[in-house]
XYZ file of N, CA and C in Angstrom:
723
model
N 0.856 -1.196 0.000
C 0.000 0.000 0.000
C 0.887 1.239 0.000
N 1.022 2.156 -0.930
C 1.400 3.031 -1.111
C 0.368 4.483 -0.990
N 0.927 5.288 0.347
C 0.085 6.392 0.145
C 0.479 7.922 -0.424
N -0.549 8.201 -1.546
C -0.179 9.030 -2.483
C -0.151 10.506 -1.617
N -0.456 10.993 -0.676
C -1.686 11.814 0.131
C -2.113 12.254 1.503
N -1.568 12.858 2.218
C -2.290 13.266 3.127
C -2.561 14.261 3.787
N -4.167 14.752 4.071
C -4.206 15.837 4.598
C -5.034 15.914 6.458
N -4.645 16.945 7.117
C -5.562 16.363 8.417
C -6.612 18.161 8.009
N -7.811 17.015 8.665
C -8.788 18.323 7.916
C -9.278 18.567 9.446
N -10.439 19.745 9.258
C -10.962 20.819 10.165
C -11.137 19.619 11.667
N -11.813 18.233 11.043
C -12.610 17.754 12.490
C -11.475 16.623 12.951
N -9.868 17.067 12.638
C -9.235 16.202 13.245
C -8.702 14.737 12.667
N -9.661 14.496 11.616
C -9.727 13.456 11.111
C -8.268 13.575 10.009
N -7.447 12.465 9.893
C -6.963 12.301 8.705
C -7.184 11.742 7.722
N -7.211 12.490 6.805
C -7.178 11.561 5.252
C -6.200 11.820 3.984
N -6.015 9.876 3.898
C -4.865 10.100 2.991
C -5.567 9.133 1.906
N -4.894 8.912 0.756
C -5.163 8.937 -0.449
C -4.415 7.721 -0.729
N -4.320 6.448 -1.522
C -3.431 5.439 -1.216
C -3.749 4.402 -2.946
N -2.589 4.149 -3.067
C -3.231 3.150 -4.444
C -2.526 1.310 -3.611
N -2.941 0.485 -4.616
C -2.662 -0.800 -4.271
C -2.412 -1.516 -5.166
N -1.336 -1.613 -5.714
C -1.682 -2.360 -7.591
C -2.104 -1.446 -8.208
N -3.153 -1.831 -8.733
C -3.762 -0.276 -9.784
C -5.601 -0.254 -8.772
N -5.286 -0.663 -7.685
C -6.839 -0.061 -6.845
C -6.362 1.385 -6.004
N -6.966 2.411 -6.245
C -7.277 3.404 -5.958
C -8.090 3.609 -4.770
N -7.577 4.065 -3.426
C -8.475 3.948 -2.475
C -8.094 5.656 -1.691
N -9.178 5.651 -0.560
C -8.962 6.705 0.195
C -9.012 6.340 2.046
N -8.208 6.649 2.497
C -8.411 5.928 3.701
C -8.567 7.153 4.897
N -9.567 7.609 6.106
C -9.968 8.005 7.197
C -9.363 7.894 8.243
N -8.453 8.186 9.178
C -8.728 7.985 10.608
C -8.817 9.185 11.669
N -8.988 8.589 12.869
C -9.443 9.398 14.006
C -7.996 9.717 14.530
N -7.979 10.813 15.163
C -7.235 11.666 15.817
C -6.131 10.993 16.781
N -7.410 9.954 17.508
C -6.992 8.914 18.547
C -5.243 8.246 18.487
N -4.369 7.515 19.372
C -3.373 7.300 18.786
C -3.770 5.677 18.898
N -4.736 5.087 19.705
C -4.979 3.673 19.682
C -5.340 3.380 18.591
N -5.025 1.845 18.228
C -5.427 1.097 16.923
C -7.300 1.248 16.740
N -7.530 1.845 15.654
C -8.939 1.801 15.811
C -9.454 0.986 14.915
N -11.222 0.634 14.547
C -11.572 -0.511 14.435
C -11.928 0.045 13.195
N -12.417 -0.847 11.861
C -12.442 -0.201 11.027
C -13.496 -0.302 10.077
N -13.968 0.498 9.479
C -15.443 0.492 8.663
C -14.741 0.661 7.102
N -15.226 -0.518 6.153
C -15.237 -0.444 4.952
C -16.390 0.027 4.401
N -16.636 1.335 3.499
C -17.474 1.889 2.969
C -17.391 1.882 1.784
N -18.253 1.444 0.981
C -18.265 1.157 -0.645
C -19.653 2.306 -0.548
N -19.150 2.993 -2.194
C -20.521 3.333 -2.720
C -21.213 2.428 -3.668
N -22.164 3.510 -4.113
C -23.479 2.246 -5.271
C -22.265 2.395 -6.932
N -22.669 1.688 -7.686
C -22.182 0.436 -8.280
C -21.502 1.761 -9.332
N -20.143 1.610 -9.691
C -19.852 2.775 -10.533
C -19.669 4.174 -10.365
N -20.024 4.641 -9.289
C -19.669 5.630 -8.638
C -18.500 6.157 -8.211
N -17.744 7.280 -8.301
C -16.462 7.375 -7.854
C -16.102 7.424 -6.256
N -15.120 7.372 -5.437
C -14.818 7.324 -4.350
C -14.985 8.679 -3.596
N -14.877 9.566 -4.553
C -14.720 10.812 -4.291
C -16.318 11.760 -4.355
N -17.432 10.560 -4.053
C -19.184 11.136 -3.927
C -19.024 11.540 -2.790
N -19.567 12.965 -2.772
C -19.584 13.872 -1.867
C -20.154 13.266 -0.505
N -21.580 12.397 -0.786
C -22.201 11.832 0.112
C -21.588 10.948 1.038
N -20.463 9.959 -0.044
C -19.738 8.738 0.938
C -18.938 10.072 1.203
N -18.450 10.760 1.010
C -17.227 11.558 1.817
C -17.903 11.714 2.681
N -18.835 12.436 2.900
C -19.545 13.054 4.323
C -19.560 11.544 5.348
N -20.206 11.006 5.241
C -20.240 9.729 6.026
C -19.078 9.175 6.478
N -18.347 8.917 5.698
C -16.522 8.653 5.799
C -15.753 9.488 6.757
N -16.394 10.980 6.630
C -15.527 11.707 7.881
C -16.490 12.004 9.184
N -17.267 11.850 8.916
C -18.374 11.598 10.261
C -18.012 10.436 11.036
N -18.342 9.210 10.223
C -17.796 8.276 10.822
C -16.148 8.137 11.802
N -15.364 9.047 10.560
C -13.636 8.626 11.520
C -13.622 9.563 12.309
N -14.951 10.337 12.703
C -14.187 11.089 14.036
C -15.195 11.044 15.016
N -15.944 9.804 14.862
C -16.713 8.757 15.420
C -15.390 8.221 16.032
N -14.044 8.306 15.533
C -13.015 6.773 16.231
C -12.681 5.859 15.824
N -13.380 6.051 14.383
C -13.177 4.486 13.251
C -12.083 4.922 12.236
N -11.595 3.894 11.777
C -10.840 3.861 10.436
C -11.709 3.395 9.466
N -11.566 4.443 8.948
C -12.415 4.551 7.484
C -12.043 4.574 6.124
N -12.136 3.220 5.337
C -11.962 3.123 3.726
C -12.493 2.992 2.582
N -12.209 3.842 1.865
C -13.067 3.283 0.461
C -12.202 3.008 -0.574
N -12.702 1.843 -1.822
C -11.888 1.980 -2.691
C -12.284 2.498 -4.172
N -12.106 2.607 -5.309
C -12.713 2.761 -6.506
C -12.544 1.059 -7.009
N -13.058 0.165 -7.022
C -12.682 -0.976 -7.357
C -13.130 -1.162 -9.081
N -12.690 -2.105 -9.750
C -12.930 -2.683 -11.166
C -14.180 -2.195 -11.256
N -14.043 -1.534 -12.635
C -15.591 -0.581 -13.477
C -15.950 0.446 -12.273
N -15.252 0.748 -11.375
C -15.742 2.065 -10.544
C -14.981 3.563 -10.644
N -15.406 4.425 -10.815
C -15.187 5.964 -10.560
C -14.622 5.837 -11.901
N -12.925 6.647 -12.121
C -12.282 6.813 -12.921
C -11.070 5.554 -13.803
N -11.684 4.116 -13.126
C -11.121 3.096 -13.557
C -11.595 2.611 -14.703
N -10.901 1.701 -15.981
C -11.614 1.160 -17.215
C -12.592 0.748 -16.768
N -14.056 1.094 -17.750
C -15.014 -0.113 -17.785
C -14.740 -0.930 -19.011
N -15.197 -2.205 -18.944
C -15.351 -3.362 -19.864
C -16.080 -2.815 -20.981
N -15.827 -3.307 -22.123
C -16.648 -2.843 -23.299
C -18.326 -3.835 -22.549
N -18.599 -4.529 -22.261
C -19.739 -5.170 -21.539
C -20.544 -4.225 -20.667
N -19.606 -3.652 -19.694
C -20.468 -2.815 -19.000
C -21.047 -1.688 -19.571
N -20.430 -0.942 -20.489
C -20.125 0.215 -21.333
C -21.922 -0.052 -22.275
N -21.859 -1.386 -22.250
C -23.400 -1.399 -23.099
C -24.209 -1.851 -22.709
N -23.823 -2.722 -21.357
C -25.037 -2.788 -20.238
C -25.578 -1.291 -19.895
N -25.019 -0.483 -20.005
C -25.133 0.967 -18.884
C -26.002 1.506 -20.184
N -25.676 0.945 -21.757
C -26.297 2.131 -22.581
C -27.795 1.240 -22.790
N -27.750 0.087 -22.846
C -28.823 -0.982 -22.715
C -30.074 0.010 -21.502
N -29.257 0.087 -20.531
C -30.117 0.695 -18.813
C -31.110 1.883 -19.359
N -29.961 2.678 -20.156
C -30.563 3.895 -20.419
C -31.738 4.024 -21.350
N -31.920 3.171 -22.536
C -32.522 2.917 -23.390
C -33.935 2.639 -22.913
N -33.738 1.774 -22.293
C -34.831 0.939 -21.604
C -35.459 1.492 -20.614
N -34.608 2.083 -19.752
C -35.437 3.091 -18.580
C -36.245 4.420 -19.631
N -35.909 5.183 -20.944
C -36.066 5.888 -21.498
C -37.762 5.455 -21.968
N -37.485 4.499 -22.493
C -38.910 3.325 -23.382
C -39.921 2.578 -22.188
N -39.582 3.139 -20.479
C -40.591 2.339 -19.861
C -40.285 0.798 -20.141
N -39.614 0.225 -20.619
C -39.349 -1.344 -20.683
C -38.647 -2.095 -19.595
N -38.911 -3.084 -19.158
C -38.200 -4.001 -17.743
C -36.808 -3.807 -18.229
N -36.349 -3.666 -16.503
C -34.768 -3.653 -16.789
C -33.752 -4.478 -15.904
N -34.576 -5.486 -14.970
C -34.447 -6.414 -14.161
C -33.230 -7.357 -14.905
N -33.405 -7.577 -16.034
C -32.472 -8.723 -16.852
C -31.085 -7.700 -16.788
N -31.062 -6.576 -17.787
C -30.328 -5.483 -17.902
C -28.991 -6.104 -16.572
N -30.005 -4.906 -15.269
C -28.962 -4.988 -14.406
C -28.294 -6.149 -14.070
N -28.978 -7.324 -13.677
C -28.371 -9.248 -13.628
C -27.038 -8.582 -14.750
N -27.126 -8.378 -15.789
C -25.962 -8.543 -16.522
C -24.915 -7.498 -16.065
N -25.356 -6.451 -15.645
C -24.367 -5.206 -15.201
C -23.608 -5.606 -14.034
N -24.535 -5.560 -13.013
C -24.224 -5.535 -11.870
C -23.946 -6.919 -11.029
N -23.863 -8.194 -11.592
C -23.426 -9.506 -10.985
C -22.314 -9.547 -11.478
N -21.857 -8.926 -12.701
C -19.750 -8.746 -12.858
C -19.317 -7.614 -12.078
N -20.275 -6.945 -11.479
C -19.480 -5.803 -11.169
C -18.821 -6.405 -10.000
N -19.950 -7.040 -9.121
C -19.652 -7.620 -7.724
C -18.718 -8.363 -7.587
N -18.667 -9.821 -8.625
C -17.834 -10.617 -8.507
C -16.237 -9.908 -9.276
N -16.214 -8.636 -9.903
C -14.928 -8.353 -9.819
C -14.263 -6.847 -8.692
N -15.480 -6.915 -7.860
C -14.831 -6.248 -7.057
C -14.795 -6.406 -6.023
N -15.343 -7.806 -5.312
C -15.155 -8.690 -4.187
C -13.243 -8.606 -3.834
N -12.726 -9.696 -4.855
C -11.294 -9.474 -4.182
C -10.069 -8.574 -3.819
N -11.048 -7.167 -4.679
C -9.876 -6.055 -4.822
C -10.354 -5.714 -3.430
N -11.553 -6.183 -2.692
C -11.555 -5.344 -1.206
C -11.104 -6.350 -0.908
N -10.689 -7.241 -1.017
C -10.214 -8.352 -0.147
C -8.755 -7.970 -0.087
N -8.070 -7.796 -0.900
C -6.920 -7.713 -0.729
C -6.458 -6.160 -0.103
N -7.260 -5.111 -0.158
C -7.415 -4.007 0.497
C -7.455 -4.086 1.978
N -8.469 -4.744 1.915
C -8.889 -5.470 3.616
C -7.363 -6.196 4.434
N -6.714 -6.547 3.730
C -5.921 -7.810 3.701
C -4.622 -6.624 3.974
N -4.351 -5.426 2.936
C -3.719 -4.120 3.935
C -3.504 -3.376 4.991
N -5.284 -2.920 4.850
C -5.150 -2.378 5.888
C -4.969 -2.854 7.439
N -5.353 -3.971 7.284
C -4.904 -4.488 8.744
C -3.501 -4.571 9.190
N -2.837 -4.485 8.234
C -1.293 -4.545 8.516
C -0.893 -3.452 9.044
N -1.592 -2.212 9.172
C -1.449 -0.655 9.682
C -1.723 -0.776 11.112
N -0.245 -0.223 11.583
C -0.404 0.131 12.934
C -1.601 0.751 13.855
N -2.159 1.625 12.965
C -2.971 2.670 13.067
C -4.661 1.849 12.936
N -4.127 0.557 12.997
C -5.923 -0.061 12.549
C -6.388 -1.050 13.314
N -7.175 -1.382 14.384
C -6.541 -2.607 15.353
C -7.997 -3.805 14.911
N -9.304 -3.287 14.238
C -9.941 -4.161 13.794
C -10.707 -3.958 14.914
N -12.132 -4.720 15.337
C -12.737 -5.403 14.430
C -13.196 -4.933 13.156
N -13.965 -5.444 12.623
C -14.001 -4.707 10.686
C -15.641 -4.721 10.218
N -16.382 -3.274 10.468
C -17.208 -3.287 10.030
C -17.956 -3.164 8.132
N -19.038 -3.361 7.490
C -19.156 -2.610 6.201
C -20.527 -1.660 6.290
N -20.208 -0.674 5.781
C -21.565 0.343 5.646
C -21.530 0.697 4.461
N -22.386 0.572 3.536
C -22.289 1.540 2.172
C -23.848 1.075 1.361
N -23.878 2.238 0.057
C -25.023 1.864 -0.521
C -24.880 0.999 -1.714
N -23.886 0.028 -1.730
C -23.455 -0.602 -2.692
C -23.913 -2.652 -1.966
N -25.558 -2.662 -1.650
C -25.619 -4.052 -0.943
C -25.645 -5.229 -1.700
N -25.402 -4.786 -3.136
C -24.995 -6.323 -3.313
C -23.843 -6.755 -2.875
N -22.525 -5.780 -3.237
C -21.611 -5.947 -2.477
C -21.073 -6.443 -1.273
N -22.074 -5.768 -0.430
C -21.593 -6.314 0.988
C -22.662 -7.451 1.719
N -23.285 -8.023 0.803
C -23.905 -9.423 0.902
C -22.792 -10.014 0.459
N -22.477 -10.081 -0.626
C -21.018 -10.787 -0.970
C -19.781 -11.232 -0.040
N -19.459 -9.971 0.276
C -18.334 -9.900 1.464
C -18.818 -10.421 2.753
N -20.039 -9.776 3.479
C -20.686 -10.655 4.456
C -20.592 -12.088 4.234
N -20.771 -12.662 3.210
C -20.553 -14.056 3.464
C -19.385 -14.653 3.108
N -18.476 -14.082 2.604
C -17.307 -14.647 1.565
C -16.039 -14.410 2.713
N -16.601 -13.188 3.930
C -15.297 -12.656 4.200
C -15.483 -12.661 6.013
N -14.893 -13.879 6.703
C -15.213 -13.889 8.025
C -14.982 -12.436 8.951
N -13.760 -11.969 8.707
C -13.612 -10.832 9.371
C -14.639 -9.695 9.479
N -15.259 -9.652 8.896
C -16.427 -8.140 9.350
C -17.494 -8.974 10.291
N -17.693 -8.103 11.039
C -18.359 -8.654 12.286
C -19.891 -7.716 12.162
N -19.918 -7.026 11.599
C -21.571 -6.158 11.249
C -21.483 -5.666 10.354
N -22.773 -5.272 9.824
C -23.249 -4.432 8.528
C -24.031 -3.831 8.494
N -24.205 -2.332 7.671
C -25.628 -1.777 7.479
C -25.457 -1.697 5.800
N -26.843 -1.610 5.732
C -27.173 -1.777 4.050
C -27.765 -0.520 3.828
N -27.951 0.145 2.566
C -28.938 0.760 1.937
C -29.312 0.111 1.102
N -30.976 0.167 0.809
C -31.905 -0.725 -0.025
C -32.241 0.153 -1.032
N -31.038 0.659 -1.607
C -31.514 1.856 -2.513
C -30.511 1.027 -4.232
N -30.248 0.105 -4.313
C -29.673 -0.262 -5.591
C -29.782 -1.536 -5.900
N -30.110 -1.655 -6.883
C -30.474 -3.650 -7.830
C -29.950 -4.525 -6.925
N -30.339 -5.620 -6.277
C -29.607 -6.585 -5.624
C -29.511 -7.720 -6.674
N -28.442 -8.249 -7.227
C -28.997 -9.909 -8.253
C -29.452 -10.571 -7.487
N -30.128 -11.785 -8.256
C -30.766 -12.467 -7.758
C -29.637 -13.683 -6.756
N -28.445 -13.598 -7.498
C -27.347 -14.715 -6.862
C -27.184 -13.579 -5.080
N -27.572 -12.294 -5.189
C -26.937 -12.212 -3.808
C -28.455 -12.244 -2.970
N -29.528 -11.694 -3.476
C -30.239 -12.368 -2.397
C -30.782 -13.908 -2.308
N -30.376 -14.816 -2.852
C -30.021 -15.959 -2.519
C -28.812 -16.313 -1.205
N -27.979 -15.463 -1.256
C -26.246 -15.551 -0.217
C -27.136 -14.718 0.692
N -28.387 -13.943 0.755
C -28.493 -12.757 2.279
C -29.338 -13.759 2.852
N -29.444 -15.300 2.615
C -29.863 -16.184 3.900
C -28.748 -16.934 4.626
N -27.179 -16.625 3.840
C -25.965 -16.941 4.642
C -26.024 -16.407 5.575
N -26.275 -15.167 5.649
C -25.809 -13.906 6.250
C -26.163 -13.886 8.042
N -25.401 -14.050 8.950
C -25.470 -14.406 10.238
C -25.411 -13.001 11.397
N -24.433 -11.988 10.837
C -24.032 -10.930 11.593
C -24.845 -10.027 11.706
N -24.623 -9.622 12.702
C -25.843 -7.635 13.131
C -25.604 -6.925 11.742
N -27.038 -6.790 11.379
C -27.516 -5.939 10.352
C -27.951 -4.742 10.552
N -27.934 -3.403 10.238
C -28.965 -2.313 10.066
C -29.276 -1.838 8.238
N -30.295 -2.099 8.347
C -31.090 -1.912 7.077
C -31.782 -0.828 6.645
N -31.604 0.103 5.705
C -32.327 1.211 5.761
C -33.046 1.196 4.349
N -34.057 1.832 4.551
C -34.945 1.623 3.011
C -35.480 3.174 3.116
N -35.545 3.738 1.887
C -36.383 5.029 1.614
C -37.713 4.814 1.080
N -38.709 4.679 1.909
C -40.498 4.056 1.609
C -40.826 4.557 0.153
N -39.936 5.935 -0.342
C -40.836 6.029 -1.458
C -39.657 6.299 -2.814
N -38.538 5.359 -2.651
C -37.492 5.040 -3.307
C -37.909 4.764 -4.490
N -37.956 6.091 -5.890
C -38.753 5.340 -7.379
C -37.946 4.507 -8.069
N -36.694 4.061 -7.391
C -35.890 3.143 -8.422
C -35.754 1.820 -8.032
N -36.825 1.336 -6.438
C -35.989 0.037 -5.687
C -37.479 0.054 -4.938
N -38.249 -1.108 -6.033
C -39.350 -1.329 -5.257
C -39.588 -1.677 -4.000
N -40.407 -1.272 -3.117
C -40.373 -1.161 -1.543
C -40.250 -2.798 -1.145
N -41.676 -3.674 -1.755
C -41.490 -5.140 -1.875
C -40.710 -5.634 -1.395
N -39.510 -5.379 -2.400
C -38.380 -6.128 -3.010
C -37.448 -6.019 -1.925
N -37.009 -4.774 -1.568
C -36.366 -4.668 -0.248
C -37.174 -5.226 1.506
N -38.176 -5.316 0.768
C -38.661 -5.983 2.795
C -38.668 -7.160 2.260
N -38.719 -7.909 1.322
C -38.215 -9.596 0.811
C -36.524 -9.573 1.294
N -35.693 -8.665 1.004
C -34.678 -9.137 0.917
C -34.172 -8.960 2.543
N -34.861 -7.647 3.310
C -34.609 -7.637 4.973
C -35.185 -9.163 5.359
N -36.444 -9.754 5.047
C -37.209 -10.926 5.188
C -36.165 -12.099 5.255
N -35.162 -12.273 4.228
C -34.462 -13.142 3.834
C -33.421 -13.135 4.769
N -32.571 -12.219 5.002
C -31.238 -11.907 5.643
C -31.245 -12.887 6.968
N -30.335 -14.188 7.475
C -30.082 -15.049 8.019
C -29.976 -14.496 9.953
N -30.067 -13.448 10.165
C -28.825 -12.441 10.751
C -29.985 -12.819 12.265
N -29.823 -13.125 13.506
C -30.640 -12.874 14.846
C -31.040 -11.702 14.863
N -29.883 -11.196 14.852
C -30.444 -9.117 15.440
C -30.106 -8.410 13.548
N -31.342 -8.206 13.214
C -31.420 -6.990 12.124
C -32.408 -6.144 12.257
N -31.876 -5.154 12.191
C -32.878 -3.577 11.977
C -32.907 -3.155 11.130
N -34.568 -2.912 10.703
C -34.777 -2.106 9.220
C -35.067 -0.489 9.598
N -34.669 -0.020 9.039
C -34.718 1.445 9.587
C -35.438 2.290 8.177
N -36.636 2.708 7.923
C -37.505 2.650 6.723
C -37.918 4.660 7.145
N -37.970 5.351 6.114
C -38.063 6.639 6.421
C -38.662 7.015 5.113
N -39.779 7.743 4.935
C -40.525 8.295 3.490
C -39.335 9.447 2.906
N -39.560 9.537 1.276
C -38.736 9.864 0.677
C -38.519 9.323 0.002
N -37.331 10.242 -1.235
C -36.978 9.214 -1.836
C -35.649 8.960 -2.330
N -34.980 8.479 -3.162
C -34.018 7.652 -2.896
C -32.957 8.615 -2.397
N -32.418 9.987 -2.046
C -31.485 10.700 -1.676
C -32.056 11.013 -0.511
N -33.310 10.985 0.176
C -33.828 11.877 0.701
C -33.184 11.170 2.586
N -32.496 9.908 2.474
C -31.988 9.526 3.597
C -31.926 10.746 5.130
N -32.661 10.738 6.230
C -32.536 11.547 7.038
C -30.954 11.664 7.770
N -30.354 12.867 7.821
C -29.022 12.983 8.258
C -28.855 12.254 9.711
N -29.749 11.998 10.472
C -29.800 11.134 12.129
C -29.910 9.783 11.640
N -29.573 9.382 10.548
C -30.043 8.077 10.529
C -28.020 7.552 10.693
N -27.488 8.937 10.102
C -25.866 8.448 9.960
C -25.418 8.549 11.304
N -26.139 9.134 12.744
C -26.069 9.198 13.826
C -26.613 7.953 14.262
N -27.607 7.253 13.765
C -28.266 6.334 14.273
C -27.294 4.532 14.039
N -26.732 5.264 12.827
C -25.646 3.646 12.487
C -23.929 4.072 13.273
N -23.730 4.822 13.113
C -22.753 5.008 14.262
C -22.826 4.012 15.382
N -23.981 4.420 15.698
C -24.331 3.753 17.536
C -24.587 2.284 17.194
N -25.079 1.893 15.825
C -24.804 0.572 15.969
C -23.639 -0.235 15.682
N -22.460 0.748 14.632
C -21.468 0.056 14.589
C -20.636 0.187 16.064
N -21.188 0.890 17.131
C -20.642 1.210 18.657
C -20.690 -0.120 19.330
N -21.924 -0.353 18.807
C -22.073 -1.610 19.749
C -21.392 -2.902 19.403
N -21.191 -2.787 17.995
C -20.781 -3.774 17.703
C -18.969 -4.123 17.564
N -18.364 -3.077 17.010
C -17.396 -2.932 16.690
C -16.585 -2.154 17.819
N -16.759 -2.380 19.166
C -16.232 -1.222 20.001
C -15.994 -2.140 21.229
């Protein structure tokens, strides 16, 4: 891990900037000098690292006390996409344009995206622990849940999760969210026009987990209440602390 980057900003928090091979990441921490525990934050599918929104959360969170990472993984932010994805995405557009189902569409987009960006956090994951500065346990929060159905089951080390029910899940990962054993918090936007409401209380329905919380708020898909990023804090507290 090579870090390209670093600045310490207004709330104490540091952030530095870091590549890995050719993965592009940004990494958070708290002020603190103890090893702190650490939250992997992915955004939704293609998005760059540098969304204002995961930033906000990312530095909220590390001065919460956490170590905080994101990466741009395969087909994300400013990395190649596949000539595949490149016409899945123009396929999306077409079709959302014409009112036509787009359920098949995403299956094709978004089940390569996952399975090629499962190991680049793995081996990220597989870094940062080697940092003095990081002592674990290893939470995931982000709005990217197919993803971290994936990792939830593929990857023993994270010990909790919160989801947003705001992006396509394939059908292969909510099949894997009855693996899924660890403390969940689940959040859904009731009047989300891109992620039928259904579909997400099937997939909270499914999730394997003893203790999960759905945390459901009207709106729509941006309209996430800012206490709700106060409200997962306190559960990665409990869990990860």
């Amino acid at each position: 891990m090579h870090f390209t980057s670093e600045e310490r900003l207004d709330d104490g928090v540091l952030e530095r900037e870091f590549t890995l091979g050719e993965i592009p990441g940004t990494l958070w921490t708290p002020e603190s000098a103890a090893p702190a525990p650490l939250v992997l934050m992915a955004h939704n599918n293609g998005l760059p690292k540098a969304d204002p929104r995961l930033v906000a959360r990312a530095r909220h969170t590390a001065a919460r006390g956490y170590a905080v990472a994101t990466i741009d993984a395969a087909g994300c932010g400013d990395r190649p996409r596949s000539a595949g994805a490149e016409q899945a995405r123009a396929d999306l557009r077409r079709a959302m344009q014409a009112g036509e189902p787009v359920d098949e569409i995403f299956e094709s987009f978004i089940g390569p995206l996952v399975e090629n960006a499962v190991p680049e956090w793995q081996t990220t994951l597989d870094a940062l622990l080697e940092l003095p500065e990081i002592g674990g346990p290893v939470g995931y929060s982000g709005g990217w849940t197919a993803l971290g159905i994936r990792l939830a089951v593929v990857e023993p080390r994270i010990a909790a999760a919160g989801f947003f029910a705001g992006g396509y899940v394939p059908r292969a990962q909510r099949e894997e969210a009855r693996q899924i054993t660890i403390p969940l918090l689940f959040l859904l936007q009731w009047d989300d026009e891109g992620n039928p409401r259904q579909r997400a209380l099937d997939l909270f329905d499914a999730f394997g987990s003893k203790e999960k919380t759905l945390h459901a708020n009207l709106g729509g898909h941006t309209g996430t209440p800012w206490f709700e990023l106060e409200d997962g804090c306190r559960f990665l507290d409990r869990h990860l602390k």
